[in-house]
Coordinates of C-alpha atoms in Angstrom, one line a residue:
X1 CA 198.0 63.6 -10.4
X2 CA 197.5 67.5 -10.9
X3 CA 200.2 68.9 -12.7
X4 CA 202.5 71.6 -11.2
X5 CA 202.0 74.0 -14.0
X6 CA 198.6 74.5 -16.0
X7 CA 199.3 73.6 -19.9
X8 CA 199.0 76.7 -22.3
X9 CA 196.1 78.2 -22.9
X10 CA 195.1 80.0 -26.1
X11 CA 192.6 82.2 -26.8
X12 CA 191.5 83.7 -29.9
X13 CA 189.1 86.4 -29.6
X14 CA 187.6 89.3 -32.2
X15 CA 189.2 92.7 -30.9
X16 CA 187.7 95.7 -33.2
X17 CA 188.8 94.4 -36.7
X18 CA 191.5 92.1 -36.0
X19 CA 191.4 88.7 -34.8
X20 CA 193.7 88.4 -32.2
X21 CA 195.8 85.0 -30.3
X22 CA 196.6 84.8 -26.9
X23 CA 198.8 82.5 -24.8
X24 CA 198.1 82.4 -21.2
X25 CA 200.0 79.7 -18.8
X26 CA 198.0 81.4 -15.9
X27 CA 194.9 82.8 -14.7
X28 CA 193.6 85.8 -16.6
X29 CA 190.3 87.9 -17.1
X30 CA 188.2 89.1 -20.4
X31 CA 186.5 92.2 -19.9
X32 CA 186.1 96.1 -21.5
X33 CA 188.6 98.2 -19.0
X34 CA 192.7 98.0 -19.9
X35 CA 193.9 96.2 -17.0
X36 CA 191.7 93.0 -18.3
X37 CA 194.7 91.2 -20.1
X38 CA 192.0 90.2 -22.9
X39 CA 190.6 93.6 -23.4
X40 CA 187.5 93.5 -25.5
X41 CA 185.8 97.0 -26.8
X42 CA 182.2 96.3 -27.1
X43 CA 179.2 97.4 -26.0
X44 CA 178.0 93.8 -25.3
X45 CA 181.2 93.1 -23.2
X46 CA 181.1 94.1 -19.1
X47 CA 184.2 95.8 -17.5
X48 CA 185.1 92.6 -15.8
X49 CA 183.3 90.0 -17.5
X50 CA 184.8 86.9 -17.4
X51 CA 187.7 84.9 -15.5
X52 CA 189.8 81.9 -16.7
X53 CA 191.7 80.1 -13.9
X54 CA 193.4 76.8 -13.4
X55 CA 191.4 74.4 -10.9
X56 CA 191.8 71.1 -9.4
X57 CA 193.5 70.0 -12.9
X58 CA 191.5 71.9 -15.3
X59 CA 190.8 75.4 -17.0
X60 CA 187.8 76.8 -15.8
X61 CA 186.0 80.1 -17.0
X62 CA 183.2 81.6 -14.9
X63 CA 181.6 84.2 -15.4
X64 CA 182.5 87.5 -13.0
X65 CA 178.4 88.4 -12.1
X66 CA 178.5 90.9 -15.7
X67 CA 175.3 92.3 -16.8
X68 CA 175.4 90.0 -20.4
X69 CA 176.3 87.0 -18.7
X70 CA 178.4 84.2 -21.1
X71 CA 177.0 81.5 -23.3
X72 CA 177.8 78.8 -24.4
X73 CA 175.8 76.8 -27.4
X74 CA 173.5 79.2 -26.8
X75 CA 172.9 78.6 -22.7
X76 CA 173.4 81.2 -20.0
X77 CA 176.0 79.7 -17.9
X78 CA 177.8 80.9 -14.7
X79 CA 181.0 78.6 -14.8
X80 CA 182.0 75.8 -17.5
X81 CA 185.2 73.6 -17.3
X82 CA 187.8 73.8 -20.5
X83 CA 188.7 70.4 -21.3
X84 CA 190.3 70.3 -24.7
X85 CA 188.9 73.7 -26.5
X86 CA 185.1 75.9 -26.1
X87 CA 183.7 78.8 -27.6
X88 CA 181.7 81.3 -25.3
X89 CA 179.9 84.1 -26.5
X90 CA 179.7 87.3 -24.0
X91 CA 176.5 88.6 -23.9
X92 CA 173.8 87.1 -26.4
X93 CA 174.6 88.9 -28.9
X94 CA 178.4 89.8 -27.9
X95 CA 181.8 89.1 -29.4
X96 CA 182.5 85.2 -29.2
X97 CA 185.9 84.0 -28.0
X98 CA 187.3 80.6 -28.2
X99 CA 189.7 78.7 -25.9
X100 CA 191.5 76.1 -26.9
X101 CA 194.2 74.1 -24.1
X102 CA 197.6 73.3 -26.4
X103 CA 197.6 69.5 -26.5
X104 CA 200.3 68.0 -24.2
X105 CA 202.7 65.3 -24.5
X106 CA 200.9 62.2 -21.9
X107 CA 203.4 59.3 -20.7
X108 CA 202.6 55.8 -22.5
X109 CA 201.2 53.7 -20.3
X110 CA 203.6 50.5 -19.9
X111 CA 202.5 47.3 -21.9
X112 CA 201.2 45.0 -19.5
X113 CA 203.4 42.1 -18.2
X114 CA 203.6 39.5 -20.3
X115 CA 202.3 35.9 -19.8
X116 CA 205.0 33.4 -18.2
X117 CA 204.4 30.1 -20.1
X118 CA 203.6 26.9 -18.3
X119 CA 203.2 23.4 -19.2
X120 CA 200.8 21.6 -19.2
X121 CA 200.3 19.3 -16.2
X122 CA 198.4 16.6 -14.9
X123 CA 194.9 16.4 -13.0
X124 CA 196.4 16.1 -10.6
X125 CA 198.5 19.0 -10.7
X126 CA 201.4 16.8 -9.6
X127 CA 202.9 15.6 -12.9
X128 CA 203.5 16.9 -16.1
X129 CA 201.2 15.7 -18.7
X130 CA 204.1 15.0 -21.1
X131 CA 207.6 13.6 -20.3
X132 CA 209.4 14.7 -23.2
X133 CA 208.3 18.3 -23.2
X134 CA 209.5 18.3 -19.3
X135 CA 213.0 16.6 -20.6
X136 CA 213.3 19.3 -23.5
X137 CA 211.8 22.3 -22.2
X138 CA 213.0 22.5 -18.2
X139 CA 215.4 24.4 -16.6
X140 CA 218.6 25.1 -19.1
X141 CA 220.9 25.4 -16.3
X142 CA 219.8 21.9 -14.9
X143 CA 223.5 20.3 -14.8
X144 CA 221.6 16.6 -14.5
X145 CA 221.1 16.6 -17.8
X146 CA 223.1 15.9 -20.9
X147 CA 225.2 18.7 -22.9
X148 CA 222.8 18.2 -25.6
X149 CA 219.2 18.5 -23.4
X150 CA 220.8 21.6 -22.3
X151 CA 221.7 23.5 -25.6
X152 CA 217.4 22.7 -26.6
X153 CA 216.5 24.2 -23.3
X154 CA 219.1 26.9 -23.7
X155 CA 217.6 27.6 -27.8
X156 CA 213.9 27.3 -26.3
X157 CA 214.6 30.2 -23.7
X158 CA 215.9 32.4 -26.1
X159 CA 212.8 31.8 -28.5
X160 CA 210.5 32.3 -25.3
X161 CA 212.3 35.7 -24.3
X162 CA 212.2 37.3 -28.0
X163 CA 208.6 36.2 -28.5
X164 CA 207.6 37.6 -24.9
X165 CA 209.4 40.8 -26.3
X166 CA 208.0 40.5 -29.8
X167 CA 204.1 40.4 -28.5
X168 CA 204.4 42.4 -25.4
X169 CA 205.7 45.0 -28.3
X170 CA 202.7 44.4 -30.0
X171 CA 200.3 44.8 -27.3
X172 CA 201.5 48.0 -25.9
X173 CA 201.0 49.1 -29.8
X174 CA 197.4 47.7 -30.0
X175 CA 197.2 49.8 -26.2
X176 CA 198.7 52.9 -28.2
X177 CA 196.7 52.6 -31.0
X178 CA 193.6 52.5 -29.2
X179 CA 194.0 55.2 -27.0
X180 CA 195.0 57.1 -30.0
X181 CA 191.7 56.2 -32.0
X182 CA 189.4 56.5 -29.0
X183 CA 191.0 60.5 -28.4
X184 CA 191.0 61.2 -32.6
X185 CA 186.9 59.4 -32.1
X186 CA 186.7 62.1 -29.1
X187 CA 188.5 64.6 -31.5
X188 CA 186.1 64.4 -34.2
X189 CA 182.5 64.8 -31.8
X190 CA 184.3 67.6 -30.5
X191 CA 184.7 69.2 -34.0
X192 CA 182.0 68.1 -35.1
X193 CA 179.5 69.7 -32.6
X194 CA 181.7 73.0 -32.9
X195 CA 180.8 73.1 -36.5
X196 CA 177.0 72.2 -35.7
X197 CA 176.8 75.3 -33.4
X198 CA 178.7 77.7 -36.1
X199 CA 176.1 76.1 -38.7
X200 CA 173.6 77.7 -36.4
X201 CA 174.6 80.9 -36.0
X202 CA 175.5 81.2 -39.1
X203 CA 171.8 80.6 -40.1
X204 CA 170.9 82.7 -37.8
X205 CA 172.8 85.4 -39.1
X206 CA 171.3 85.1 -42.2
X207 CA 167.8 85.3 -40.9
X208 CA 169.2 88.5 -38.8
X209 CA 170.0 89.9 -42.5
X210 CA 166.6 88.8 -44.4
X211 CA 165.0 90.9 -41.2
X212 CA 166.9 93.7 -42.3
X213 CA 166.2 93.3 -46.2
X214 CA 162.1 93.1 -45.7
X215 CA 162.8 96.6 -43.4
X216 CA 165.1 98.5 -46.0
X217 CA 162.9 97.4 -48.3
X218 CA 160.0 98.4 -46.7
X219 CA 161.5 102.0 -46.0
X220 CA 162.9 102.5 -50.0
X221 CA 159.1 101.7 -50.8
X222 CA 157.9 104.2 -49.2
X223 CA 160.3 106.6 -49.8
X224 CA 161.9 105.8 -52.9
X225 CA 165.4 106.5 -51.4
X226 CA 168.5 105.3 -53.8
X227 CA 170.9 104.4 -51.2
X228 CA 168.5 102.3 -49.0
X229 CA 168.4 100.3 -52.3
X230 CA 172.3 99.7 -52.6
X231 CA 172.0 99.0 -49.1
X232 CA 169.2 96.0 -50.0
X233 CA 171.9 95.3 -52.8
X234 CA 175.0 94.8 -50.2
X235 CA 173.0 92.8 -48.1
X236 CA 172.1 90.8 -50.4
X237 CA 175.4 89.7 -51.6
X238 CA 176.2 89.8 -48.0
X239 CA 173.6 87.1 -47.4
X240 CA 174.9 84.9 -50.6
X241 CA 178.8 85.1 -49.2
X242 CA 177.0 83.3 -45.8
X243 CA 174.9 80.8 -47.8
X244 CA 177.3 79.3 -49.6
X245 CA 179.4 78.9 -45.9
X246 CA 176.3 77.5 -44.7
X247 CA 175.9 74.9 -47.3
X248 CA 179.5 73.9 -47.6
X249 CA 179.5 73.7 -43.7
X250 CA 176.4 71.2 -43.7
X251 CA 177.9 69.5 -46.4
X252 CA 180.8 68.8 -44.2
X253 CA 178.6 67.7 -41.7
X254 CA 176.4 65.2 -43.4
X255 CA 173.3 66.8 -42.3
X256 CA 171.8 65.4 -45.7
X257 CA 173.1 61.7 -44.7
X258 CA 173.1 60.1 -47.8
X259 CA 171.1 57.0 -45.3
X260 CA 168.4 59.7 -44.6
X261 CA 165.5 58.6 -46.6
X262 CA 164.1 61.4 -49.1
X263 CA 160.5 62.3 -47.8
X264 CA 162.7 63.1 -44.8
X265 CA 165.3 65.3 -46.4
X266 CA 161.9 67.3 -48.1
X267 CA 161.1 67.8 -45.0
X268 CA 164.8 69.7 -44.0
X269 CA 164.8 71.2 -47.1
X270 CA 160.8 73.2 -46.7
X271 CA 161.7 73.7 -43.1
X272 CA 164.9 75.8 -44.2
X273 CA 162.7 77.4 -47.2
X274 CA 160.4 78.9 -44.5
X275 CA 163.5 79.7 -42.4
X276 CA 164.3 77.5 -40.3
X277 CA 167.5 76.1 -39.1
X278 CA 168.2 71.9 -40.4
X279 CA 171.0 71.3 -37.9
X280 CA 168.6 72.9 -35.2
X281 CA 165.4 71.1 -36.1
X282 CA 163.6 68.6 -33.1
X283 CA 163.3 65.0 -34.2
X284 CA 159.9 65.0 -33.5
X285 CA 159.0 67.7 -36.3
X286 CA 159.6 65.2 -39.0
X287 CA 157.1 62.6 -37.6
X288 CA 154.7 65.5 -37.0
X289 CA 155.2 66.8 -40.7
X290 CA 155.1 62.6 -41.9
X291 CA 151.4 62.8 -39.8
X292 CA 149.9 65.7 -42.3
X293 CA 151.3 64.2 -44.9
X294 CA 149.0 61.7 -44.0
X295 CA 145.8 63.6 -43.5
X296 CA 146.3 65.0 -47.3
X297 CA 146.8 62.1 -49.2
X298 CA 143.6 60.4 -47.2
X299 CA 141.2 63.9 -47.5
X300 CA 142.0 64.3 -51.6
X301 CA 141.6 68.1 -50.7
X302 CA 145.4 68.6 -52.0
X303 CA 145.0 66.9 -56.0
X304 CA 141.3 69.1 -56.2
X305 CA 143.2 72.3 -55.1
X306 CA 146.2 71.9 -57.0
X307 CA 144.2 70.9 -60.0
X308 CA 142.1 73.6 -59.5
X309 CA 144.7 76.3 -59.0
X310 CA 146.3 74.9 -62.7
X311 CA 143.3 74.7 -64.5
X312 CA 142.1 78.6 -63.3
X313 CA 145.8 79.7 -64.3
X314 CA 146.6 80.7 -61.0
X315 CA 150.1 79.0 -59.8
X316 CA 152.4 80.7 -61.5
X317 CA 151.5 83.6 -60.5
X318 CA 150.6 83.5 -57.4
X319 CA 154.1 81.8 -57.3
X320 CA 155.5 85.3 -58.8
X321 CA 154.2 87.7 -56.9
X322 CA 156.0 86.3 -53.8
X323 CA 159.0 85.4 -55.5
X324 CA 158.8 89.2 -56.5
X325 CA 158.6 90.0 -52.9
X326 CA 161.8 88.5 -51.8
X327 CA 159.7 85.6 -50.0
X328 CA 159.7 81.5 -51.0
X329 CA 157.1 80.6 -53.7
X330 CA 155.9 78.1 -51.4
X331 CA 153.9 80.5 -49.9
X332 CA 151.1 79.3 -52.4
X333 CA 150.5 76.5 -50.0
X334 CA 148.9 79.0 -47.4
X335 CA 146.2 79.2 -50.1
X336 CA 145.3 76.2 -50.5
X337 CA 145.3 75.8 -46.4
X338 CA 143.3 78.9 -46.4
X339 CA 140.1 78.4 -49.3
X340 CA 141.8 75.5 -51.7
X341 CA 142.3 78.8 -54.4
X342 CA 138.3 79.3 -54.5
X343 CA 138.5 83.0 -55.2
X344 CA 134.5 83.3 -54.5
X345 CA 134.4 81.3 -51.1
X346 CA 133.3 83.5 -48.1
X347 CA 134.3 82.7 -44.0
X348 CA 131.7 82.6 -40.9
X349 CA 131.2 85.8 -39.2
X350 CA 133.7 86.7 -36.6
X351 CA 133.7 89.8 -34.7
X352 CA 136.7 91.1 -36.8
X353 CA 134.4 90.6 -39.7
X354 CA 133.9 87.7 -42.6
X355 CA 137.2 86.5 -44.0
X356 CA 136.8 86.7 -48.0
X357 CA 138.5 85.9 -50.9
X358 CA 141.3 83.3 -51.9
X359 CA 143.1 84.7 -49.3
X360 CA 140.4 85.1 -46.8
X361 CA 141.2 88.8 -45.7
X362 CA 139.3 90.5 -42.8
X363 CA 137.8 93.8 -43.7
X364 CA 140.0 95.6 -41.6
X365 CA 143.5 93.9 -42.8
X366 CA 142.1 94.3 -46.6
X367 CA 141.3 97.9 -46.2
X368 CA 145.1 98.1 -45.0
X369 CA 146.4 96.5 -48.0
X370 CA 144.3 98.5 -50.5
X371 CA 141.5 96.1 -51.0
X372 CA 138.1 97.6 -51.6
X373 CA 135.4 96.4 -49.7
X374 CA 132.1 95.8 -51.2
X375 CA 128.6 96.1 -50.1
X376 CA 128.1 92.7 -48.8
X377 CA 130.7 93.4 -46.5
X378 CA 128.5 91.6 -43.6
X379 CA 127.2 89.0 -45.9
X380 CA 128.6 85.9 -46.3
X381 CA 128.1 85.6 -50.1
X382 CA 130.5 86.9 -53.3
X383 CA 130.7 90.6 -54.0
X384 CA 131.5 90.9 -57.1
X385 CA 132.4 94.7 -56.2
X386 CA 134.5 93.7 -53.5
X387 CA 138.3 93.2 -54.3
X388 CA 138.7 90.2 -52.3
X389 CA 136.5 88.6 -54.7
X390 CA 139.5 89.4 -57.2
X391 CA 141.9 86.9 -56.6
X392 CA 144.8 88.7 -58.4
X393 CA 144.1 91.4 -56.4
X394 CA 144.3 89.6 -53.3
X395 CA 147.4 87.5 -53.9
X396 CA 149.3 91.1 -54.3
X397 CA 148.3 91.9 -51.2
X398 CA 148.5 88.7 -49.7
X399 CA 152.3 88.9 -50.4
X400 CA 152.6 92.3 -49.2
X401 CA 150.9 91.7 -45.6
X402 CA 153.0 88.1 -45.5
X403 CA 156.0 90.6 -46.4
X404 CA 155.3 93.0 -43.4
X405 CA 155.1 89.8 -41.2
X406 CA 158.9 88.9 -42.0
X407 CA 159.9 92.2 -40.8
X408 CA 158.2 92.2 -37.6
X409 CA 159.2 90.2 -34.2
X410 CA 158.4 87.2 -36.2
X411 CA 162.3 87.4 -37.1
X412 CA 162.0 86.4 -40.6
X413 CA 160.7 82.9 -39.6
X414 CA 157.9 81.6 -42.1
X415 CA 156.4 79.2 -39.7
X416 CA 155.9 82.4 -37.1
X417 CA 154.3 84.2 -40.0
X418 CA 152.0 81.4 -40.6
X419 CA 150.8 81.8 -37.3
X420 CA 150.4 85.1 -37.3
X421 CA 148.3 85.2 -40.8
X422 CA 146.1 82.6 -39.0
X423 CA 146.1 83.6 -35.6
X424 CA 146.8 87.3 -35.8
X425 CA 149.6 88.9 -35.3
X426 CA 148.4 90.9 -32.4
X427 CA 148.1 87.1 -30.3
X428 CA 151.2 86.1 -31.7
X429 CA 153.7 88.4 -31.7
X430 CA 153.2 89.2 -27.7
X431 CA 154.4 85.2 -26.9
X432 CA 157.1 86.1 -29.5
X433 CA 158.2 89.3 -27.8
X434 CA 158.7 87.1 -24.2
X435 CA 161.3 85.3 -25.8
X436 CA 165.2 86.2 -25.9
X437 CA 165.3 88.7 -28.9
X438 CA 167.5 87.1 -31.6
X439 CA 166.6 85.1 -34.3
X440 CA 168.0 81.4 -32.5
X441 CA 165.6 81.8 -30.1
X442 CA 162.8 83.4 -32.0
X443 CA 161.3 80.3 -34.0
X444 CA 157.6 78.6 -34.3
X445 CA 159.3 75.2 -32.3
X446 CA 160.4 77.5 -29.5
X447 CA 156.8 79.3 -29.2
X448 CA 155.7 75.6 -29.1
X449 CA 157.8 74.5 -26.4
X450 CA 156.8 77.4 -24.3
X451 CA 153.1 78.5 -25.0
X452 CA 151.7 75.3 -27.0
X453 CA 149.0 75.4 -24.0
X454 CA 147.9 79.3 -25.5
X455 CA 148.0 78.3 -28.8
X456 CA 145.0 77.2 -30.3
X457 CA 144.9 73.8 -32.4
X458 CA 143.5 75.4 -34.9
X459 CA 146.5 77.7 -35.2
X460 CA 149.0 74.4 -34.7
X461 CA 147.1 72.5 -37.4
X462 CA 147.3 75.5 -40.1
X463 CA 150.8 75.8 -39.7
X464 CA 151.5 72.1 -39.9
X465 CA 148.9 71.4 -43.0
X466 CA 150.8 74.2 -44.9
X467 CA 154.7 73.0 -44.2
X468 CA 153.3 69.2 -45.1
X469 CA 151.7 70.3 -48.5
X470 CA 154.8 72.3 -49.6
X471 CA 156.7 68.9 -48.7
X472 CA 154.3 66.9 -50.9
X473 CA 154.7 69.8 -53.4
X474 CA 158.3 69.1 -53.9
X475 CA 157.8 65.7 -55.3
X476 CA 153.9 64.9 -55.4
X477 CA 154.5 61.4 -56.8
X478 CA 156.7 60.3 -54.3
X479 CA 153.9 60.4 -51.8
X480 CA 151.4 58.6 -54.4
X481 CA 150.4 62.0 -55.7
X482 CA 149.4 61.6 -59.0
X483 CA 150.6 65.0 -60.4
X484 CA 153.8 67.3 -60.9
X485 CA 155.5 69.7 -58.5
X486 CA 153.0 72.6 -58.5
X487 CA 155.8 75.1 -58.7
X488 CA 158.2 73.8 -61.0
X489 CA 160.2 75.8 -63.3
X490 CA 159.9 78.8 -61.3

């Protein structure tokens, strides 16, 4: 039955500084002008942006036609039904507001009748089976029967009444109980998505800042201005305050189930190195990544590169000069994807040019960076006067250009970047720039899920050979590797 009056309604939503509670037993709106009774400051928020009525039984919020529109999880939706509690966001990158409906007192239902008891009878159905229990157990007001037959039946019927009472108590606890486990069970998902969808943003946040740091950065470089580097300083801490949230919130979670076998947990931890979100990862990325995996340990190409890269003195640092530019060490596996650390090796001709070096810069993109270009430019053969040909030289600018890449469209995601090194940025970033402009939405499984038809397989495969190695990377020998982690100790 609908109840006469809605049940309370409270909202807490972010007004300016404060963090401010409502309590609403009645329809209301959210919006930017004074007469909304949530009023909401902010340049994301419409005049009139959102309603909250009671309908048919249940809360309902729909959105009043605003230019930012409300989401929820991340969706664009026009109308969503409140059941227990919701947070919306208005606009995509807008204020977020939660509702939550103030738990009300239901009626018990009653314990179901009890069971009358009944003796046993004959086949028949005519006779009781037993004489004596028929005697004992009848009627105790039956006045054909002795004084003494009576008092039993009279004893019996009091034992029958306070075990009917006794186990019809019981049941309508065992009813209780179970309703009450089934709504904490319901609790719990509830909560437990919530948290999921903070996770994200919070991730997201943090890839929102790393933007910001490679841009600052970028800006006190060439400028050599002091307070853009306190400002690299603030958001660094910044950044640290939100990663410790993040990793206590997916502790909390269990999004490193303790079941979860390791080569899978690799796998979440790489994908968050190259900044991407765990709690946000598609199932089928870890079979995909399980699949390269595959194709390393059958080619051998990953033991002759590593070894290669140790012998030559080259990991450590090509592992520093990336750590030194604020981006993961693992980016030495886009090296090995790219020549296997052969600092003489020389591409085919393409019309931007042959690739060269290590790092297999075009002419162009080298010239950029500060590279020299030698004489053989159009020959593919080593140039010993060309600075490609200089693999230290290279990997600096190798990290600078990956650098650059972070701070672009790419939205600080390393898989994106891959992409773009292998692809070019300027067929990349275009796809990239279709998509909703915040980091959630900005990621290399989105681009996949929307243009894998334009991307071309050697592009998919480069991005997935270098994500799989820095998995194997991470523990060689648990995937029959016979060496240590390349980068250990860094």
């Amino acid at each position: 039955m609908t109840p006469v009056t809605p049940p309370p309604l409270k909202v807490r939503a972010e007004i300016g500084t404060e963090r401010r509670v409502f309590t609403f037993a009645k329809a209301f709106r959210i919006g930017r002008t004074d007469d909304c009774e949530v009023c909401i400051k902010n340049e994301h928020v419409s005049r009139k942006h959102v309603e909250v009525v009671f309908e048919n039984g249940t809360w309902l919020i729909r959105d009043l036609k605003s230019a930012n529109g409300i989401f929820v999880n991340g969706e664009r939706v026009q109308s969503v039904p409140l059941f227990t509690a919701l947070k919306i966001r208005l606009g995509i990158q807008g204020p977020f507001v939660e509702l939550v409906v103030d738990p009300r007192s239901d009626p018990q239902p009653e314990p179901p009748a009890p069971v009358q008891a009944t003796l046993p009878v004959s086949p028949a159905g005519t006779l009781p089976a037993n004489k004596d229990a028929t005697h004992y157990f009848g009627n105790p007001e039956d006045r054909s029967v002795g004084e003494h037959t009576r008092m039993i039946r009279r004893a019996f019927a009091e034992v029958q009444t306070k075990q009917k009472r006794k186990y019809g108590g019981i049941i309508a606890g065992l009813v209780v109980c179970a309703m009450a486990a089934g709504g904490y069970a319901l609790y719990l998902h509830h909560e437990t998505q919530k948290n999921r969808v903070i996770a994200q943003e919070m991730f997201y946040s943090m890839k929102s800042i790393d933007v910001n740091i490679a841009n600052v950065e970028k800006m006190v470089e060439a400028s050599g201005n002091t307070q853009g580097a306190e400002e690299v300083v603030r958001l660094r801490s910044q950044r640290q305050n939100l990663d410790d949230s993040y990793n206590h919130l997916l502790a909390s979670l269990k999004v490193y189930d303790p079941k979860m076998s390791e080569p899978q947990k690799l796998v979440l931890r790489v994908a968050r190195i190259f900044g991407e979100c765990e709690v946000a990862m598609p199932p089928e990325f870890l079979t995909e990544i399980q699949n390269y995996i595959n194709k390393w340990k059958s080619s051998g190409r990953y033991l002759r590169a590593v070894r290669l890269a140790r012998d030559k003195g080259y990991t450590q640092t090509i592992a520093k000069e990336f750590l030194a530019q604020g981006l993961p060490p693992q980016f030495f596996y886009l090296g090995m994807q790219e020549s296997d650390f052969q600092e003489l090796i020389s591409g085919p001709p393409t019309h931007a040019g042959i690739a060269k070096g290590m790092w297999q810069f075009i002419p162009s993109t080298a010239e950029h960076y500060g590279l020299r270009i030698g004489p053989l430019v159009d020959l593919p053969r080593p140039d010993p006067a060309d600075d490609r040909h200089h693999w230290d030289r290279e990997t600096n600018a190798a990290a600078a250009y990956i650098k650059d890449l972070y701070g672009t469209d790419a939205q600080a995601s390393g898989l994106l970047v891959m992409a773009c090194y292998n692809w070019g940025e300027k067929s990349v970033l275009p796809l990239v720039r279709s998509m909703p402009k915040n980091p959630r939405e900005r990621n290399f499984w989105k681009l996949l899920s929307l243009y894998r038809d334009k991307i071309p397989d050697e592009t998919y495969d480069y991005v997935f050979y270098i994500v799989s190695a820095a998995v194997i990377g991470e523990n060689p020998k648990l995937f029959g590797m016979d060496c240590d982690n390349p980068l250990a100790g860094l």
